[in-house]
mmCIF file of C-alpha atoms in Angstrom:
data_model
loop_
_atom_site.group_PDB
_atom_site.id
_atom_site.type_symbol
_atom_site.label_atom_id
_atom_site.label_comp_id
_atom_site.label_asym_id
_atom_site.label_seq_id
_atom_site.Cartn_x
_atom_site.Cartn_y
_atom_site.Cartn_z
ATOM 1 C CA UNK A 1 19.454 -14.994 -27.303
ATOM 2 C CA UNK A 2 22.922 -13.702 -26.388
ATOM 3 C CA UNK A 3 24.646 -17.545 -27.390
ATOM 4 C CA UNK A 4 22.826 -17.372 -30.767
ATOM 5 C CA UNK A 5 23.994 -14.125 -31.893
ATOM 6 C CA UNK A 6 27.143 -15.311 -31.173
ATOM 7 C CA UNK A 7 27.066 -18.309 -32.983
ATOM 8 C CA UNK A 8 25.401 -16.534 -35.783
ATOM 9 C CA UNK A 9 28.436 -14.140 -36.202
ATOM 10 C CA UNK A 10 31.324 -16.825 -35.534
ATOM 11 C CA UNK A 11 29.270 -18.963 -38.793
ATOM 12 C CA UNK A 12 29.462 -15.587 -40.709
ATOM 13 C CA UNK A 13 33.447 -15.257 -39.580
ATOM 14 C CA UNK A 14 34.408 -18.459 -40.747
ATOM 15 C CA UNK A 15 36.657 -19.374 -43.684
ATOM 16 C CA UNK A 16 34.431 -21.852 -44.435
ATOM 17 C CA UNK A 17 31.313 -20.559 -45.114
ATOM 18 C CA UNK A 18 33.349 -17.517 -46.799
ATOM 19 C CA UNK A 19 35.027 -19.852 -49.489
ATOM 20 C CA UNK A 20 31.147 -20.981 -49.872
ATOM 21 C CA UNK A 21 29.818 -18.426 -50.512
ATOM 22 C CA UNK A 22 32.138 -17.169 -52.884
ATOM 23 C CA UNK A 23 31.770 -20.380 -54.811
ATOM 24 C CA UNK A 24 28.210 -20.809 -55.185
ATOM 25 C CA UNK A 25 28.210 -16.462 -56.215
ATOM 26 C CA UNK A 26 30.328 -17.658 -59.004
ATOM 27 C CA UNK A 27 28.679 -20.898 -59.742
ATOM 28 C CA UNK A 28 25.401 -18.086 -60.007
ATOM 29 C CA UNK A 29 27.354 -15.791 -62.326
ATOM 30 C CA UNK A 30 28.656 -18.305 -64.577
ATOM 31 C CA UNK A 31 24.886 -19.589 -64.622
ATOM 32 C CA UNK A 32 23.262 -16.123 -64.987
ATOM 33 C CA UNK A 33 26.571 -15.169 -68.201
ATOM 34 C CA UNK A 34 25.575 -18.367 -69.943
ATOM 35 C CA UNK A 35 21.609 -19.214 -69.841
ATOM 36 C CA UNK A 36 19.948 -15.788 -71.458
ATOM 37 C CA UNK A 37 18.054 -13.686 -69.293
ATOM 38 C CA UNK A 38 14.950 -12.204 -69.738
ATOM 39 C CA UNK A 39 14.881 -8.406 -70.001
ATOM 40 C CA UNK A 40 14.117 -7.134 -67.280
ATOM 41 C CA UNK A 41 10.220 -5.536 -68.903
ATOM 42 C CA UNK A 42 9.523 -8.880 -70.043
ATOM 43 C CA UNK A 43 9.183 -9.954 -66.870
ATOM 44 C CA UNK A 44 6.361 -7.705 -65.998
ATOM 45 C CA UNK A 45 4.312 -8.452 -68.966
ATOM 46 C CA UNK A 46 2.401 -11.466 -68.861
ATOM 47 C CA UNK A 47 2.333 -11.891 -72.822
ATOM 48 C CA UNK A 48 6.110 -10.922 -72.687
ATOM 49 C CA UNK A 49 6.873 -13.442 -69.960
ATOM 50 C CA UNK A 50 5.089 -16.032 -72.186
ATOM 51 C CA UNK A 51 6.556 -15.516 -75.365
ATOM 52 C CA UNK A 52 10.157 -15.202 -74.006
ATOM 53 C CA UNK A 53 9.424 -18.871 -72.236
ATOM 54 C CA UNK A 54 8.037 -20.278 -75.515
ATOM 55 C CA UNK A 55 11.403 -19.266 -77.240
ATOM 56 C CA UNK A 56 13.182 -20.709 -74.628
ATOM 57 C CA UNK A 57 11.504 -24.192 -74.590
ATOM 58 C CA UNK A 58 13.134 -24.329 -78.052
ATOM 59 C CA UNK A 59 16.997 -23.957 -76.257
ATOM 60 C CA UNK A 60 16.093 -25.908 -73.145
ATOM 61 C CA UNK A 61 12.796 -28.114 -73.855
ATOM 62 C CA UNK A 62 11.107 -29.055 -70.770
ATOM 63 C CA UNK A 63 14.339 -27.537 -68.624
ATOM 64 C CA UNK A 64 12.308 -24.276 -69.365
ATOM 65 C CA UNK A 65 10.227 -24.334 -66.963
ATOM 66 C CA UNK A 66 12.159 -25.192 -64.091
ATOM 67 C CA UNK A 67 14.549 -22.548 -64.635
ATOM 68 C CA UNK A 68 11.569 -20.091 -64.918
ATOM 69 C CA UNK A 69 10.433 -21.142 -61.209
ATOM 70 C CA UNK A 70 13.966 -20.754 -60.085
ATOM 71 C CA UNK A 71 14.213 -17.423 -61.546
ATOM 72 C CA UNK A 72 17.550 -18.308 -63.490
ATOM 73 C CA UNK A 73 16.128 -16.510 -66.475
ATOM 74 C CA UNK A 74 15.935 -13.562 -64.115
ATOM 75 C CA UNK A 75 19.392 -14.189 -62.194
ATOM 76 C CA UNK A 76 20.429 -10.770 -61.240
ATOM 77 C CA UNK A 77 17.452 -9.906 -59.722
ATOM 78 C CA UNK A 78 16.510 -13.413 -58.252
ATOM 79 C CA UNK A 79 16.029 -14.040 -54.750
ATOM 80 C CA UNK A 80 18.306 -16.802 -54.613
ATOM 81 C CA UNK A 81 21.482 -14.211 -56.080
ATOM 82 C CA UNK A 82 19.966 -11.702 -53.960
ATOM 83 C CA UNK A 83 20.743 -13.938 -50.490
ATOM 84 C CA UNK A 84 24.149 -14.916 -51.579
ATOM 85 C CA UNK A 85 25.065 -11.788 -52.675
ATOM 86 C CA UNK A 86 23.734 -10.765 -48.969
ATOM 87 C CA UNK A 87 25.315 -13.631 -47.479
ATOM 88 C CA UNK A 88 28.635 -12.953 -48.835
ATOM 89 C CA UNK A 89 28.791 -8.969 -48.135
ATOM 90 C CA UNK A 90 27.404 -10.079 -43.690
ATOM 91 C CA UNK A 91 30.320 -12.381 -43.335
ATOM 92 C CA UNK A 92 32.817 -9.944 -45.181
ATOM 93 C CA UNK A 93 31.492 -7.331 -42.735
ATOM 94 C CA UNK A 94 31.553 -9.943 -39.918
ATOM 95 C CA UNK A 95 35.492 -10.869 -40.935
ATOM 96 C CA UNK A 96 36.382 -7.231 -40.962
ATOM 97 C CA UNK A 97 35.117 -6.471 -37.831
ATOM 98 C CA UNK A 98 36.435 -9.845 -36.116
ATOM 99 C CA UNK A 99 39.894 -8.481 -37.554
ATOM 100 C CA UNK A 100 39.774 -4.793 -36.385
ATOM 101 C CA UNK A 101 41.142 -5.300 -33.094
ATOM 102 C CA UNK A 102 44.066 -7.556 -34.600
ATOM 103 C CA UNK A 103 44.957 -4.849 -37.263
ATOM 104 C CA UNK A 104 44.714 -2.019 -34.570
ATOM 105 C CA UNK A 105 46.716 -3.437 -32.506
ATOM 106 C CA UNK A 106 49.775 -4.000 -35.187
ATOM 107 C CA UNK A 107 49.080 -0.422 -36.290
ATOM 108 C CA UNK A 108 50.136 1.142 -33.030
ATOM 109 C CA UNK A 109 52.550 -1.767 -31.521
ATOM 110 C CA UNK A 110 54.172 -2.979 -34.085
ATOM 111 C CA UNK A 111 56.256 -5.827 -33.020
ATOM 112 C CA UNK A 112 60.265 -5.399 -33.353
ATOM 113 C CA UNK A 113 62.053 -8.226 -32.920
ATOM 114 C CA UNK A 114 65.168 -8.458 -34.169
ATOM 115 C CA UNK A 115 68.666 -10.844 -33.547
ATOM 116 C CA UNK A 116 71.740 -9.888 -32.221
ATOM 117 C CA UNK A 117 73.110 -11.210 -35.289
ATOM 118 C CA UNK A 118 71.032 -8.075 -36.867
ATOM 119 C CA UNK A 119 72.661 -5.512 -35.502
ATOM 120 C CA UNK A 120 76.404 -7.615 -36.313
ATOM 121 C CA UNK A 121 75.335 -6.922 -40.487
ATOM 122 C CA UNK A 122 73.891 -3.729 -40.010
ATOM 123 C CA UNK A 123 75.315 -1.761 -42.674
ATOM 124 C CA UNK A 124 75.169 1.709 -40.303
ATOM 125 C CA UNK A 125 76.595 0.530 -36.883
ATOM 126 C CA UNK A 126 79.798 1.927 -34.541
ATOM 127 C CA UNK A 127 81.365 0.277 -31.003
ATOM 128 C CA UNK A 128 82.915 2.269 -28.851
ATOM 129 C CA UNK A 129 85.009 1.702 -24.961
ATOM 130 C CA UNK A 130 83.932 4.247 -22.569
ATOM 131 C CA UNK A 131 86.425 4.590 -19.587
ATOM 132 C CA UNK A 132 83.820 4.363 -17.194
ATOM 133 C CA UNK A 133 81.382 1.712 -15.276
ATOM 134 C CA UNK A 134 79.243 -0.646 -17.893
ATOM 135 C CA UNK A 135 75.978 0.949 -16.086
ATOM 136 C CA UNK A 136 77.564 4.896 -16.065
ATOM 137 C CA UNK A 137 78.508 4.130 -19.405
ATOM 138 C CA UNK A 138 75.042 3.010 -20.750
ATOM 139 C CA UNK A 139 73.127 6.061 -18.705
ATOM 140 C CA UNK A 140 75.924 8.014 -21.169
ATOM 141 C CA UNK A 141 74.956 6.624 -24.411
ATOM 142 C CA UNK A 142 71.299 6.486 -24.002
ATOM 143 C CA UNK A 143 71.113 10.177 -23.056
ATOM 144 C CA UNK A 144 73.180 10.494 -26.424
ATOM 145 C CA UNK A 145 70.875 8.628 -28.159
ATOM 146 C CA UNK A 146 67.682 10.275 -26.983
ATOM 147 C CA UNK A 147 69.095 13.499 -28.237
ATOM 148 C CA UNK A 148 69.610 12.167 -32.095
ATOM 149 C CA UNK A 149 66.821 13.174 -34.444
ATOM 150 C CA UNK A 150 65.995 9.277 -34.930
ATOM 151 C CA UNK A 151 66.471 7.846 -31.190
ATOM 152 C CA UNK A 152 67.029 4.291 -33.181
ATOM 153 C CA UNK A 153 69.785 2.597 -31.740
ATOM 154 C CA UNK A 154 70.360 -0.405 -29.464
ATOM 155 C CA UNK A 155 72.973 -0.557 -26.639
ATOM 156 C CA UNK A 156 74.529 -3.354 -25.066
ATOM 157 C CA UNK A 157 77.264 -3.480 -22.260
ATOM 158 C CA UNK A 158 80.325 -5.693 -22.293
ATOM 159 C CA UNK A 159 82.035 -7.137 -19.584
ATOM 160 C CA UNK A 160 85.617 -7.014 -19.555
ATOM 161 C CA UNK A 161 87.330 -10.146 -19.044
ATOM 162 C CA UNK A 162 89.047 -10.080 -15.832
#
């Protein structure tokens, strides 16, 4: 039961079925904006129902009828709009929620990566020669760095030449 829920909700996650389902919704909506519909108390009157169908055998001839059963003359409220419009909001929901571990995870680690030749064009950026040991001299600057209102700055020691 476990493998077909699964497979159920990587079908509804895929781009595939998504760009499907958004096609055949508007392939439906272009369907339901240019055949008329019936209004919507038509539909439950018999006599209604069966005068609005003899006007429309005039527009579509023997089409009529076949529409009818398909409930295109009732679009909006069909079943077949009803399960796409269905279909498209479970694998929305299933994308979203396949992607909420992704998007958390950039929210609170954003990834920095950035070139040394970065922080050569930086348009805010100072050197400085400390008369001390490379590893004396970092400990130095990063306590002077922790102590700025920002903290964002990026040290580096240099080896003199001997």
């Amino acid at each position: 039961m476990r493998e077909l829920g699964s497979w159920i909700y990587r079908i509804l996650r895929s781009k595939a079925l998504g760009a499907l389902v958004i096609i055949a919704m508007a392939v439906l909506a272009l369907l339901g904006t240019l055949i008329t519909q019936e209004p919507p108390r038509s539909a439950a009157d018999p006599v209604s129902h069966a005068a609005f169908l003899e006007s429309m055998q005039g527009r579509y001839g023997g089409w009529a009828v076949i529409l009818d059963a398909l409930g295109i003359f009732n679009l909006w409220s069909s079943p077949i709009f009803l399960g796409v419009t269905v279909l498209l909001a479970l694998s929305i929901i299933a994308c979203t929620v396949h992607r909420i571990p992704q998007l958390w995870k950039r929210a609170t680690q954003p990834r920095v990566h950035v070139t040394p030749k970065f922080f050569d064009r930086a348009q805010y950026r100072a050197s400085m020669r400390l008369p001390m040991a490379p590893q004396a001299a970092l400990d130095h600057v990063g306590e002077c760095s922790a102590a700025t209102s920002t903290g964002g700055c990026r040290t580096t020691a240099l080896r003199a030449a001997p």
